[in-house]
PDB file as gemmi writes it, atoms N, CA and C in Angstrom:
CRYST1    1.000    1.000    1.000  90.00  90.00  90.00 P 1                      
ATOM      1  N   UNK A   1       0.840  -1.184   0.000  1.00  0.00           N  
ATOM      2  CA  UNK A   1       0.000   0.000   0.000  1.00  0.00           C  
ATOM      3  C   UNK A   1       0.879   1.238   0.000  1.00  0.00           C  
ATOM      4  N   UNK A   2       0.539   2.016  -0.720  1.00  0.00           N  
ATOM      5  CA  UNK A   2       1.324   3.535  -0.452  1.00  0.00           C  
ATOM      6  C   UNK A   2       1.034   4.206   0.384  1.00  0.00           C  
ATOM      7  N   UNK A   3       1.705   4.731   0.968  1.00  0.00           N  
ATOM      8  CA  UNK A   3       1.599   5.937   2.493  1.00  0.00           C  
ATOM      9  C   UNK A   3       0.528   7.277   1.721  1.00  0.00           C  
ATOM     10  N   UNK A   4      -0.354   7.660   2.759  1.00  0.00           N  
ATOM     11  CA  UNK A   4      -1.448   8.391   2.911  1.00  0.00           C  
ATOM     12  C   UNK A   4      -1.145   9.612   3.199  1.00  0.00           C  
ATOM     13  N   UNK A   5      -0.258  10.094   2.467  1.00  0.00           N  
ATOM     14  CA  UNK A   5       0.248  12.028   2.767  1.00  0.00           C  
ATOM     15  C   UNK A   5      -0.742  12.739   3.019  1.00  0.00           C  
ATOM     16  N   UNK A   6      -1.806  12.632   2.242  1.00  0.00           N  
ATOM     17  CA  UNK A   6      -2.558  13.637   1.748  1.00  0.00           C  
ATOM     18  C   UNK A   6      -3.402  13.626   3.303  1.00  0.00           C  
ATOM     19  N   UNK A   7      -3.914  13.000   3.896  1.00  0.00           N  
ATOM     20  CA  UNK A   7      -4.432  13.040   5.869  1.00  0.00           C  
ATOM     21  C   UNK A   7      -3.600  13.563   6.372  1.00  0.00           C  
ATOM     22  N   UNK A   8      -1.963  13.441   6.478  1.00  0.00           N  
ATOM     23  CA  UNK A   8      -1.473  13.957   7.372  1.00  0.00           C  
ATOM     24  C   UNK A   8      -0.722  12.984   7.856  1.00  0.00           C  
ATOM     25  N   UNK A   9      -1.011  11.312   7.733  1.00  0.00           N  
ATOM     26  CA  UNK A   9       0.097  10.764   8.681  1.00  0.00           C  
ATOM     27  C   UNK A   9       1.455  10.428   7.648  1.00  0.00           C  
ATOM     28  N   UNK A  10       2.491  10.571   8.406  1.00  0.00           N  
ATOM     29  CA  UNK A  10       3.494   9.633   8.115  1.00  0.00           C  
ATOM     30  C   UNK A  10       3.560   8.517   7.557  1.00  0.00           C  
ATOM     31  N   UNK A  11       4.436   8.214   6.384  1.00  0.00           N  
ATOM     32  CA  UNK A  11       4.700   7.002   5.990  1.00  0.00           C  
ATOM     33  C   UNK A  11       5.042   6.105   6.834  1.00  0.00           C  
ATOM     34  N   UNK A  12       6.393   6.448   7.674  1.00  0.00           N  
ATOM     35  CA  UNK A  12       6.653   5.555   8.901  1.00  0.00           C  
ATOM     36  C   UNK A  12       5.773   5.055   9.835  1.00  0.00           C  
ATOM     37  N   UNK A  13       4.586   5.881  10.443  1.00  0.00           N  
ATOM     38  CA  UNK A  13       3.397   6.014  11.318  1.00  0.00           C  
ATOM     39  C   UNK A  13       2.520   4.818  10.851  1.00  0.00           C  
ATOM     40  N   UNK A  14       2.031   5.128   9.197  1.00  0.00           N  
ATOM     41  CA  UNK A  14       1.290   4.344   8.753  1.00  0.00           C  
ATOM     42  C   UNK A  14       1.632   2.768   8.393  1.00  0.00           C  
ATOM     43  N   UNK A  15       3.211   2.808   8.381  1.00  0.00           N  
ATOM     44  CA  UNK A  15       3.395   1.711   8.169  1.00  0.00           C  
ATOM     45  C   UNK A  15       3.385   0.837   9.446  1.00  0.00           C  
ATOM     46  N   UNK A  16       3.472   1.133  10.547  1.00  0.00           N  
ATOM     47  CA  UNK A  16       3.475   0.811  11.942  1.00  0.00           C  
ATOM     48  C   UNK A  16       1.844   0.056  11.909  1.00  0.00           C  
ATOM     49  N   UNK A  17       0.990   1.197  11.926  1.00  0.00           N  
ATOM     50  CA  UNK A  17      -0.090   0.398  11.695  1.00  0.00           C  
ATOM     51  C   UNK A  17      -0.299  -0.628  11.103  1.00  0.00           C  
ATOM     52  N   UNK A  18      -0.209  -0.597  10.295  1.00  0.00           N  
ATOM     53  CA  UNK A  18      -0.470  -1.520   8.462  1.00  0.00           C  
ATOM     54  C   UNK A  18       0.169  -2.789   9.231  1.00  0.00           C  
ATOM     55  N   UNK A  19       1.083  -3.122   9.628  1.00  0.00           N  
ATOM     56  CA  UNK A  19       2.128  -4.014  10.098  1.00  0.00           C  
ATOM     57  C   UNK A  19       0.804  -4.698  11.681  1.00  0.00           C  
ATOM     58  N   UNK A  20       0.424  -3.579  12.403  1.00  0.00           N  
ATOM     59  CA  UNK A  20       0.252  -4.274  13.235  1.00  0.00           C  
ATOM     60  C   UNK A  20      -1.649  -4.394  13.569  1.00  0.00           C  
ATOM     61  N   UNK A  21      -1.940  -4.328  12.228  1.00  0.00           N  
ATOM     62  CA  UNK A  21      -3.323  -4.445  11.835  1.00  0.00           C  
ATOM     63  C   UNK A  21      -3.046  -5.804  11.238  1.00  0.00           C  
ATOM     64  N   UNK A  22      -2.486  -6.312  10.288  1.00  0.00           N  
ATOM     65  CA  UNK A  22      -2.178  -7.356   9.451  1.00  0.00           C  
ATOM     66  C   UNK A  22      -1.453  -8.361  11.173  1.00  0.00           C  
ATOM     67  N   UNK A  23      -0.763  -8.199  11.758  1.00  0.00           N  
ATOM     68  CA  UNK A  23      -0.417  -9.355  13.139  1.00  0.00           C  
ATOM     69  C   UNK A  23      -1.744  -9.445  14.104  1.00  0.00           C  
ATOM     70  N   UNK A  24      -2.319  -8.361  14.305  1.00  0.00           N  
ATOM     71  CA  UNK A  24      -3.348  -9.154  15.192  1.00  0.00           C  
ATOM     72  C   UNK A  24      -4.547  -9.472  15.027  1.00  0.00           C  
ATOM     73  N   UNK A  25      -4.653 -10.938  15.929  1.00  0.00           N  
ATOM     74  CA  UNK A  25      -5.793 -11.654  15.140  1.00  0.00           C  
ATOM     75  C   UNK A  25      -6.971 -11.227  15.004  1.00  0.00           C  
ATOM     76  N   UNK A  26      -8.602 -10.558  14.776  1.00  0.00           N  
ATOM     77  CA  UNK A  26      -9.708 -10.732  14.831  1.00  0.00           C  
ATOM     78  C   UNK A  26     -10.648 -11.434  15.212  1.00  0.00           C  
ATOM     79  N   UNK A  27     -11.382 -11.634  16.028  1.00  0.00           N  
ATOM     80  CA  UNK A  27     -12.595 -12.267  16.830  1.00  0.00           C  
ATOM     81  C   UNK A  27     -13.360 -13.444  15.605  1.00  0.00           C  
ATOM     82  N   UNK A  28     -13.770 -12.318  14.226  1.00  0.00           N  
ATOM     83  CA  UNK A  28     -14.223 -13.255  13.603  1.00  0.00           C  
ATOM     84  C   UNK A  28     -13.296 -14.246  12.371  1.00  0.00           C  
ATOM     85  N   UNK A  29     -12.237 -13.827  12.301  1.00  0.00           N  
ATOM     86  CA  UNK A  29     -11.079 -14.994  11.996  1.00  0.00           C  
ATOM     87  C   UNK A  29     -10.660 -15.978  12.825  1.00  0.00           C  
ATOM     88  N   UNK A  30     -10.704 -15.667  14.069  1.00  0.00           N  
ATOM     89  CA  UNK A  30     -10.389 -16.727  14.774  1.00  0.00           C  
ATOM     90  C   UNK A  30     -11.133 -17.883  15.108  1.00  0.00           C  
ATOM     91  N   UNK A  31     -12.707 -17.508  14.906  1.00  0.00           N  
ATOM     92  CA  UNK A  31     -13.349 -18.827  15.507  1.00  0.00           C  
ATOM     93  C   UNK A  31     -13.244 -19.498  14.031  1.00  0.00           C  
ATOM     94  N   UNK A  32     -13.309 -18.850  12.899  1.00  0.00           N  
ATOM     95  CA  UNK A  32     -13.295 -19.683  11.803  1.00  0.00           C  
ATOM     96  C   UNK A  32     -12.135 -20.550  11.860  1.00  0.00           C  
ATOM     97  N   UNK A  33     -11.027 -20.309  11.242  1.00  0.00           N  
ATOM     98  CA  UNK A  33      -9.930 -20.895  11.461  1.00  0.00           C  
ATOM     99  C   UNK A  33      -9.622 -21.712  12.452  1.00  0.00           C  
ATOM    100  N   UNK A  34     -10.290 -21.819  13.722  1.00  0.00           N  
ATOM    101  CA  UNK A  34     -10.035 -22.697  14.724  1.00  0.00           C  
ATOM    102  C   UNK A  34     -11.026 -23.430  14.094  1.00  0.00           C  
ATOM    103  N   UNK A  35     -12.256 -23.538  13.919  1.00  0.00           N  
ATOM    104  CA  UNK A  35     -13.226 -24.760  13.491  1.00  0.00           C  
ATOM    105  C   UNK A  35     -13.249 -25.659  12.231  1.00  0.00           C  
ATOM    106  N   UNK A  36     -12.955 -24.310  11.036  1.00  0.00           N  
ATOM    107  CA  UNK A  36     -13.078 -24.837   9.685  1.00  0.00           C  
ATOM    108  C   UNK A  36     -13.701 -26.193   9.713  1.00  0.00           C  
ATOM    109  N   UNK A  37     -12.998 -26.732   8.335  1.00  0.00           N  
ATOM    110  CA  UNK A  37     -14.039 -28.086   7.967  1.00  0.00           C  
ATOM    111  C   UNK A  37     -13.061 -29.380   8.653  1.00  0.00           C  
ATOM    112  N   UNK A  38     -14.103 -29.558  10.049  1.00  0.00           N  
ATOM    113  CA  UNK A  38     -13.908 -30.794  10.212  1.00  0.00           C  
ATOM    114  C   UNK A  38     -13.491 -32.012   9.517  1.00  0.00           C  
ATOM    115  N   UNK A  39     -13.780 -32.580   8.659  1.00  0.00           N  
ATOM    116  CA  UNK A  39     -13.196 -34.025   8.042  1.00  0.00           C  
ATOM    117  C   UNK A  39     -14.104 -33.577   6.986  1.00  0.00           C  
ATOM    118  N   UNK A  40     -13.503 -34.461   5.842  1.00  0.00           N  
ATOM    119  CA  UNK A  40     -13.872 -34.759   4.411  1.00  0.00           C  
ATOM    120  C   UNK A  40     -15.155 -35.303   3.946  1.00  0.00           C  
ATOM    121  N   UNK A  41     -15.923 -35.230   3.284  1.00  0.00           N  
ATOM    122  CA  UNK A  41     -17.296 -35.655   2.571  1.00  0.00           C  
ATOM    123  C   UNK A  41     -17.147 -36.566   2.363  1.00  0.00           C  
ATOM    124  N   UNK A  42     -16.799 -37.637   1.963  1.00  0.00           N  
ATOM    125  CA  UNK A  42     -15.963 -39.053   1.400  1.00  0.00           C  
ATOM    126  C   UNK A  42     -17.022 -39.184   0.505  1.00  0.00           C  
ATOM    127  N   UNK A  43     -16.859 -39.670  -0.948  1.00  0.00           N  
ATOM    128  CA  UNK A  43     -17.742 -39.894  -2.209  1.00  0.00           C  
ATOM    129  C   UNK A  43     -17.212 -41.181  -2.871  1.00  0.00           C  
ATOM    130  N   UNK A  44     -17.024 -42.704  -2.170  1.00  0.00           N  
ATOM    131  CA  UNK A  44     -16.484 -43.662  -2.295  1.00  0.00           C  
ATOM    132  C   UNK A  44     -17.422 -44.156  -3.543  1.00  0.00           C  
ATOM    133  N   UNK A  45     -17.194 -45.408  -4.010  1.00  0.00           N  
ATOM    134  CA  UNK A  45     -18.111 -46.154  -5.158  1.00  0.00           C  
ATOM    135  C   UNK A  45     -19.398 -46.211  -4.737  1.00  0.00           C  
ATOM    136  N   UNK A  46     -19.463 -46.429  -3.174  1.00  0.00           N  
ATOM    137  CA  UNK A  46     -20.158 -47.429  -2.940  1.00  0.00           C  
ATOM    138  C   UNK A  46     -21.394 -46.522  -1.842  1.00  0.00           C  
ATOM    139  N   UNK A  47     -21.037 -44.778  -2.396  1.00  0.00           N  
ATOM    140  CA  UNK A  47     -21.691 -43.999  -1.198  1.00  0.00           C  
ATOM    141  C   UNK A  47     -22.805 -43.975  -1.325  1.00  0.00           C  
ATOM    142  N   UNK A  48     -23.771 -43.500  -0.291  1.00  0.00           N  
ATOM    143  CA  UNK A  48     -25.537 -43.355  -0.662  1.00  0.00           C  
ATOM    144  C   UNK A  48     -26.163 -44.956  -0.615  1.00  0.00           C  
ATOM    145  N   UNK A  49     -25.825 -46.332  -0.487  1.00  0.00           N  
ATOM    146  CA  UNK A  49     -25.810 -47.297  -0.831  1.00  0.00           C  
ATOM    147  C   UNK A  49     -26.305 -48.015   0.580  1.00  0.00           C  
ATOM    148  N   UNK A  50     -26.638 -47.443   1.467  1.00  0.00           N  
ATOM    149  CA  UNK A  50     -27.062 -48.366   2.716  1.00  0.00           C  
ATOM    150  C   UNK A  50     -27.950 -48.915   2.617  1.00  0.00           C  
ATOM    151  N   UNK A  51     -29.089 -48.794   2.231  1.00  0.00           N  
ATOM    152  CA  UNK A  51     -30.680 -49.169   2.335  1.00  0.00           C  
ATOM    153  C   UNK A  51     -30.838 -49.862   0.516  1.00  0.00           C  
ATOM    154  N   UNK A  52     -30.358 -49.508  -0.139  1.00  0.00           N  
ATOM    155  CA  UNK A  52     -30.597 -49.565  -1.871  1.00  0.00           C  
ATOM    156  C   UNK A  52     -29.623 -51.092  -1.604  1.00  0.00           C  
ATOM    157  N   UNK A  53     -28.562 -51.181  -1.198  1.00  0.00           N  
ATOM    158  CA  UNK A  53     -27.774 -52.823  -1.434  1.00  0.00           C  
ATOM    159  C   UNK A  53     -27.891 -53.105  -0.129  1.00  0.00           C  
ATOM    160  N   UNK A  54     -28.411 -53.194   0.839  1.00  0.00           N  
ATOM    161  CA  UNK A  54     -29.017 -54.001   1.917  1.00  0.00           C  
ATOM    162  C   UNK A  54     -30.005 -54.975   2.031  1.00  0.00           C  
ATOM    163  N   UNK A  55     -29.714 -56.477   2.052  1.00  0.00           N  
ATOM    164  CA  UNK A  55     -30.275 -57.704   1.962  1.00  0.00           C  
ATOM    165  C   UNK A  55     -31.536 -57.817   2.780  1.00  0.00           C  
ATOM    166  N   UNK A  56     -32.548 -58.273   2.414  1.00  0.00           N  
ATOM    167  CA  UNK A  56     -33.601 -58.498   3.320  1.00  0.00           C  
ATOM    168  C   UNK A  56     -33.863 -59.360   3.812  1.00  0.00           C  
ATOM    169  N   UNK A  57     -34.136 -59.374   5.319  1.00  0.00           N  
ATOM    170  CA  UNK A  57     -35.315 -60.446   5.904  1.00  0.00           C  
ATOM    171  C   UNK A  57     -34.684 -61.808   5.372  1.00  0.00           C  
ATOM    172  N   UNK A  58     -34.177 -62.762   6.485  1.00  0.00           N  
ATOM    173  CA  UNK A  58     -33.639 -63.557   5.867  1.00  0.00           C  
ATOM    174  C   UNK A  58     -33.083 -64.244   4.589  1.00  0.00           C  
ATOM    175  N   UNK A  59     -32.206 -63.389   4.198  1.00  0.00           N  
ATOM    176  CA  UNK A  59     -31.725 -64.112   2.573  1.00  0.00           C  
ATOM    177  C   UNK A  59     -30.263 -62.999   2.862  1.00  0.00           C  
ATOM    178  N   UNK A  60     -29.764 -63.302   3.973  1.00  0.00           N  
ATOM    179  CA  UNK A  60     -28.253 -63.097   4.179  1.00  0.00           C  
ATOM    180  C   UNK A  60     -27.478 -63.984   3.511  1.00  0.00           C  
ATOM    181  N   UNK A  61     -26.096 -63.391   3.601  1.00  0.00           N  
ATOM    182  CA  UNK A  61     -25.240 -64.723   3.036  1.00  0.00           C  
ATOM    183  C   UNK A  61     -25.166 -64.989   1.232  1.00  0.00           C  
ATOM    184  N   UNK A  62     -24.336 -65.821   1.442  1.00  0.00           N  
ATOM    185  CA  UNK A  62     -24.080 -65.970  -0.176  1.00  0.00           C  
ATOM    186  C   UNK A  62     -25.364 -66.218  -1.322  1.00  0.00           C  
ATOM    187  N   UNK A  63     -25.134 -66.109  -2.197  1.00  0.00           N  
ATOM    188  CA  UNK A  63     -26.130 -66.836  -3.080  1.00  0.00           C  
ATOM    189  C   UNK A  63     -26.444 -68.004  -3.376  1.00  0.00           C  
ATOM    190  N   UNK A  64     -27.302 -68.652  -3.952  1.00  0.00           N  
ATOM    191  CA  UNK A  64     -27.122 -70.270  -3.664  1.00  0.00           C  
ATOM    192  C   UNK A  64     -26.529 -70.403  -5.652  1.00  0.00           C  
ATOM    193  N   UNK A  65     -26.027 -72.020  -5.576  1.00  0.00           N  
ATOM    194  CA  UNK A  65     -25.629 -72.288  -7.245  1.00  0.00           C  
ATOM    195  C   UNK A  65     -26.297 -71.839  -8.112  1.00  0.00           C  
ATOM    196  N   UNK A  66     -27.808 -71.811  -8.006  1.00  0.00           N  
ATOM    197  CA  UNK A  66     -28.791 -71.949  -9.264  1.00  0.00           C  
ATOM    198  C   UNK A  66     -28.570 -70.186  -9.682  1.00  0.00           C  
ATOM    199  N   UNK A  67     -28.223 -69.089  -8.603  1.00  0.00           N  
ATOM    200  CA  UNK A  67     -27.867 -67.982  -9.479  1.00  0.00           C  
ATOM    201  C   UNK A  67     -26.544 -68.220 -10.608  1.00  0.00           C  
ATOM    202  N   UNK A  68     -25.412 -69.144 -10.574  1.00  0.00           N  
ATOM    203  CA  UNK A  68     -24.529 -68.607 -11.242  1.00  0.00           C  
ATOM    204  C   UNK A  68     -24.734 -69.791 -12.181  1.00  0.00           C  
ATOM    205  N   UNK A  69     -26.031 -70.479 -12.294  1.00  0.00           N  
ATOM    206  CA  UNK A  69     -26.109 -71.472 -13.574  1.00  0.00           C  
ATOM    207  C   UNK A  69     -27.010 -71.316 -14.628  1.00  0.00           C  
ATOM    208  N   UNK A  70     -27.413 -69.658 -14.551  1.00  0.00           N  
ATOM    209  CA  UNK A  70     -28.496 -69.201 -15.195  1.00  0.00           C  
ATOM    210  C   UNK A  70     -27.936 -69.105 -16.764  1.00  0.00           C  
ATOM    211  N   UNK A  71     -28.391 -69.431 -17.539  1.00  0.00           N  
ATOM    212  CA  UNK A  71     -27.950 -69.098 -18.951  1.00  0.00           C  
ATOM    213  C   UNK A  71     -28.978 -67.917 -19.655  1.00  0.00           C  
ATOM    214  N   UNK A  72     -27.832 -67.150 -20.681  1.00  0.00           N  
ATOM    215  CA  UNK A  72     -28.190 -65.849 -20.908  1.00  0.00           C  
ATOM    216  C   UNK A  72     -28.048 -65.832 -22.163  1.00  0.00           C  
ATOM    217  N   UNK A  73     -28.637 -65.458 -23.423  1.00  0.00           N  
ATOM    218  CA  UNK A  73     -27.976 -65.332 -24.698  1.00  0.00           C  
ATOM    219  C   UNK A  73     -28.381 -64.065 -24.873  1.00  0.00           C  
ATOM    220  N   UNK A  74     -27.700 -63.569 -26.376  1.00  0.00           N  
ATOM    221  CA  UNK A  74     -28.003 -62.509 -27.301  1.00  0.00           C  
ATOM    222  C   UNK A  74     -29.633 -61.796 -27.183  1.00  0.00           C  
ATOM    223  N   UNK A  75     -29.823 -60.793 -26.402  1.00  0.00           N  
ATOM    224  CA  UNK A  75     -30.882 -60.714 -27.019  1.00  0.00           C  
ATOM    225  C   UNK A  75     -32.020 -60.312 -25.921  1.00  0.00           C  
ATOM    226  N   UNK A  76     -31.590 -61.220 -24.863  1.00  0.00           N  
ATOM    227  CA  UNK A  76     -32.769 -61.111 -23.768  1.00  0.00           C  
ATOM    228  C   UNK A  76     -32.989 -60.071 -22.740  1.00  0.00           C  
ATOM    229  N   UNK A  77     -33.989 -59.660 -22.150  1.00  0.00           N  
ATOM    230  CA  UNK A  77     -34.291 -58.585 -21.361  1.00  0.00           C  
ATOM    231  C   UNK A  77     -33.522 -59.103 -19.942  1.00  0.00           C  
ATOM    232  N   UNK A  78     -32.712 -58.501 -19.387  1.00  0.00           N  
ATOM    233  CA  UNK A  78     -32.226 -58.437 -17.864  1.00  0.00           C  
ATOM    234  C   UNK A  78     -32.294 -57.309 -17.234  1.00  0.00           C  
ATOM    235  N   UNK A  79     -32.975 -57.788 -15.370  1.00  0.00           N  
ATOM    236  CA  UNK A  79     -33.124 -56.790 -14.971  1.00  0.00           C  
ATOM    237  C   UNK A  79     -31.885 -56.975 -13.733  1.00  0.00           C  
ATOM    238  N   UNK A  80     -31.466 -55.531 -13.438  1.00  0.00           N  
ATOM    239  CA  UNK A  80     -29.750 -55.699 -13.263  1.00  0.00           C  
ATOM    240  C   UNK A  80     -30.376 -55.374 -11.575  1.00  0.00           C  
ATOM    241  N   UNK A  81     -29.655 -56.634 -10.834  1.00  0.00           N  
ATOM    242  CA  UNK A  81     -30.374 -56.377  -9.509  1.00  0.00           C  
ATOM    243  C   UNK A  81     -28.844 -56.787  -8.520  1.00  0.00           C  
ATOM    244  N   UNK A  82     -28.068 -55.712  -7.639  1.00  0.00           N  
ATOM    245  CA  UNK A  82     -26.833 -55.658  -7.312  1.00  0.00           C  
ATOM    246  C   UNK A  82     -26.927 -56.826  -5.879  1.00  0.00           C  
ATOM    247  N   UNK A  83     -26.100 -58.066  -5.710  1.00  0.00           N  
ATOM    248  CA  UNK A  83     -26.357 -58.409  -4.507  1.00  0.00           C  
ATOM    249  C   UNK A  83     -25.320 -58.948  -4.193  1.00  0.00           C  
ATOM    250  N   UNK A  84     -25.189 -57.391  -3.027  1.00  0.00           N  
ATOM    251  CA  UNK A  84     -24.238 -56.747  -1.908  1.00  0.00           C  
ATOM    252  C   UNK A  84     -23.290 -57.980  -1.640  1.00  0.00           C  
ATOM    253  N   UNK A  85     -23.019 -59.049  -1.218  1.00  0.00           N  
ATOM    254  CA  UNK A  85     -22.745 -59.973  -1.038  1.00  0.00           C  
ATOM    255  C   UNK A  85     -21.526 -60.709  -1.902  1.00  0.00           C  
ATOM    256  N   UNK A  86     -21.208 -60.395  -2.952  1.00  0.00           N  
ATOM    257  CA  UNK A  86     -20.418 -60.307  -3.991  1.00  0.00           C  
ATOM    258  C   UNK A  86     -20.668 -59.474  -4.327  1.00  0.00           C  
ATOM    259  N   UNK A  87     -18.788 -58.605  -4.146  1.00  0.00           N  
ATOM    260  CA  UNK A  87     -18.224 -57.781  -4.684  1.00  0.00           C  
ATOM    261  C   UNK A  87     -17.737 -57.514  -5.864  1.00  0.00           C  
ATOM    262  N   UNK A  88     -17.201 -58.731  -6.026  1.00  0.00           N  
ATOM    263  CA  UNK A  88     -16.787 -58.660  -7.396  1.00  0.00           C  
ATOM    264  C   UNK A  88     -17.904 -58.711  -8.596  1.00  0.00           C  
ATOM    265  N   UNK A  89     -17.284 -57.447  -9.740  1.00  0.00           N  
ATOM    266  CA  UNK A  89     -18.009 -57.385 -10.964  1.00  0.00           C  
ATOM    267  C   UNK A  89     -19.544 -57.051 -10.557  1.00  0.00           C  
ATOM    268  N   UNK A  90     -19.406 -56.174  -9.248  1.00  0.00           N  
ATOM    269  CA  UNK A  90     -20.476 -55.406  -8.975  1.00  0.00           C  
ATOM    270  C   UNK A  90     -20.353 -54.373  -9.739  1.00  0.00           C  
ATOM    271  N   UNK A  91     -21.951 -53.965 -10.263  1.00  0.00           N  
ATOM    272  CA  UNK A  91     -21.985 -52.229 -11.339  1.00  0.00           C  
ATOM    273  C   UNK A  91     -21.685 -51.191 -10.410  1.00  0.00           C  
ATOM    274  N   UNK A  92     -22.230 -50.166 -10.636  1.00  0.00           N  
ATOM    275  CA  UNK A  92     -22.398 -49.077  -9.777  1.00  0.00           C  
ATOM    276  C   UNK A  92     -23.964 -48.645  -9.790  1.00  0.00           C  
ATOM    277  N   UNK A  93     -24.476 -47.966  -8.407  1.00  0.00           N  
ATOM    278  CA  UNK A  93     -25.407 -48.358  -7.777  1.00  0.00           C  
ATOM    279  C   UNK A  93     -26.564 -47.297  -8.542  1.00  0.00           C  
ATOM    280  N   UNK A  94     -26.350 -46.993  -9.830  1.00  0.00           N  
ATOM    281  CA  UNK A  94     -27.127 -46.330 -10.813  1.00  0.00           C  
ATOM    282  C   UNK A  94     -27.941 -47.083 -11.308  1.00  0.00           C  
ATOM    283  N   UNK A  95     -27.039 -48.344 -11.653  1.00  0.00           N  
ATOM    284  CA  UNK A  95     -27.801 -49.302 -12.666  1.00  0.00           C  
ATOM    285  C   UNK A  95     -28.767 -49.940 -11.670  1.00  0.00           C  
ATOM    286  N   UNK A  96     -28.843 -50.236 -10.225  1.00  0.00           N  
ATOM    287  CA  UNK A  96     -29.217 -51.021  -9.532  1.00  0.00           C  
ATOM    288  C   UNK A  96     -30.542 -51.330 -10.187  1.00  0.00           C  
ATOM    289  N   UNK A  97     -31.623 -52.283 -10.416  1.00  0.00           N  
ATOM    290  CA  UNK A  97     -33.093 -51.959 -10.906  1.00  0.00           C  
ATOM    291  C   UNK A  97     -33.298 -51.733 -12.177  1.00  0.00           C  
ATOM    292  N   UNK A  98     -32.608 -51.331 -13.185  1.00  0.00           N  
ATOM    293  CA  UNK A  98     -32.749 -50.919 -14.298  1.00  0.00           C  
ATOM    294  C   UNK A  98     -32.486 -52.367 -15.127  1.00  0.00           C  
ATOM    295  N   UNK A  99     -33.212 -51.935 -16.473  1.00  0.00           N  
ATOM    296  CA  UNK A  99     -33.748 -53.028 -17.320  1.00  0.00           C  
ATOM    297  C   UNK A  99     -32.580 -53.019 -18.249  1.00  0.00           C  
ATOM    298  N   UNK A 100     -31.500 -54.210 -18.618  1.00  0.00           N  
ATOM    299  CA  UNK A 100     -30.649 -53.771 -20.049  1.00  0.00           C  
ATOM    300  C   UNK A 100     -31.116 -55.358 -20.841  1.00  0.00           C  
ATOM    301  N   UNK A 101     -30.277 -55.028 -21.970  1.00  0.00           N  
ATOM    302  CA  UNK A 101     -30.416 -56.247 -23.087  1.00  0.00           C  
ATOM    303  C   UNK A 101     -29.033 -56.589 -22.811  1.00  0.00           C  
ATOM    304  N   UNK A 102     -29.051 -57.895 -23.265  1.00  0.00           N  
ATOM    305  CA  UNK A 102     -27.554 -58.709 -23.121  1.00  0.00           C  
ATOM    306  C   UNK A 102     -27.711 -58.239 -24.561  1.00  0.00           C  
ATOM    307  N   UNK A 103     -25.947 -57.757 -24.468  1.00  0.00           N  
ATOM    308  CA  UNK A 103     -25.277 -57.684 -25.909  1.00  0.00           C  
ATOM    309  C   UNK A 103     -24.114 -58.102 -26.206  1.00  0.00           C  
ATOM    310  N   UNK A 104     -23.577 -59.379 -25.072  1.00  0.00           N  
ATOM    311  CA  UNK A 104     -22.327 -59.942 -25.504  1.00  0.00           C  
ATOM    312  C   UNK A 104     -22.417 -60.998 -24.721  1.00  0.00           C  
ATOM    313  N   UNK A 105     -22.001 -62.223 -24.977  1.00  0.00           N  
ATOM    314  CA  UNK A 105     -21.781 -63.948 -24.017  1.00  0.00           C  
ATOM    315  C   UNK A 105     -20.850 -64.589 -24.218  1.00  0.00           C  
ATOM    316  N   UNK A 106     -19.957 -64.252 -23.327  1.00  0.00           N  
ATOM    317  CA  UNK A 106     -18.280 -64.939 -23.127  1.00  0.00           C  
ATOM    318  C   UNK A 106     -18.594 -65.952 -22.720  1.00  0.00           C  
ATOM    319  N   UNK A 107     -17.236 -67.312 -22.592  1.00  0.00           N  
ATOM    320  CA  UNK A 107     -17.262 -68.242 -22.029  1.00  0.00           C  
ATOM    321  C   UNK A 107     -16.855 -68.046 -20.388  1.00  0.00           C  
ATOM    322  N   UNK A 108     -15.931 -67.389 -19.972  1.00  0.00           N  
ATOM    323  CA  UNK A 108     -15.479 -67.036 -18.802  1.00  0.00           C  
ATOM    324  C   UNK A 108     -16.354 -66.529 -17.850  1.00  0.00           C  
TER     325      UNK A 108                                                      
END                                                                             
């Protein structure tokens, strides 16, 4: 800042101030800065997801065989239903409910 001739004070004067306006703290800087933001929002894969991939009423636990012996071809209506329970080659919790067509059938 440039010194304020034109009032009357001193450059030296004003700079005294300036110096010891800028060191001491303020009432309402301080409670901020002491509180700020507690901890992080966390936005994992799997957030929003408590109640939407939560198993019901007895049918905990794994799946039984007859889900992974279902056969699927070219063509057919699937409705994409996520269960929590296996992780792996889980979607994301958009698709949960939603209707797609199979459009590809690997052997693997």
């Amino acid at each position: 800042l440039k010194p304020n001739l034109a009032r009357g004070l001193p450059s030296r004067r004003l700079c005294q101030l300036l110096s010891r306006l800028a060191t001491a703290p303020s009432a309402a800087t301080a409670t901020t800065t002491t509180m700020g933001k507690l901890h992080t929002i966390s936005r994992g894969y799997r957030h929003g997801t408590r109640n939407k991939f939560a198993k019901k009423y007895r049918t905990k636990g794994m799946p039984g065989t007859s889900r992974y012996m279902a056969t699927f071809k070219r063509g057919d209506y699937v409705d994409i239903v996520v269960d929590s329970s296996v992780q792996s080659g889980m979607p994301f919790s958009f698709y949960h409910g939603r209707t797609g067509i199979v459009f590809n059938v690997n052997r693997n």
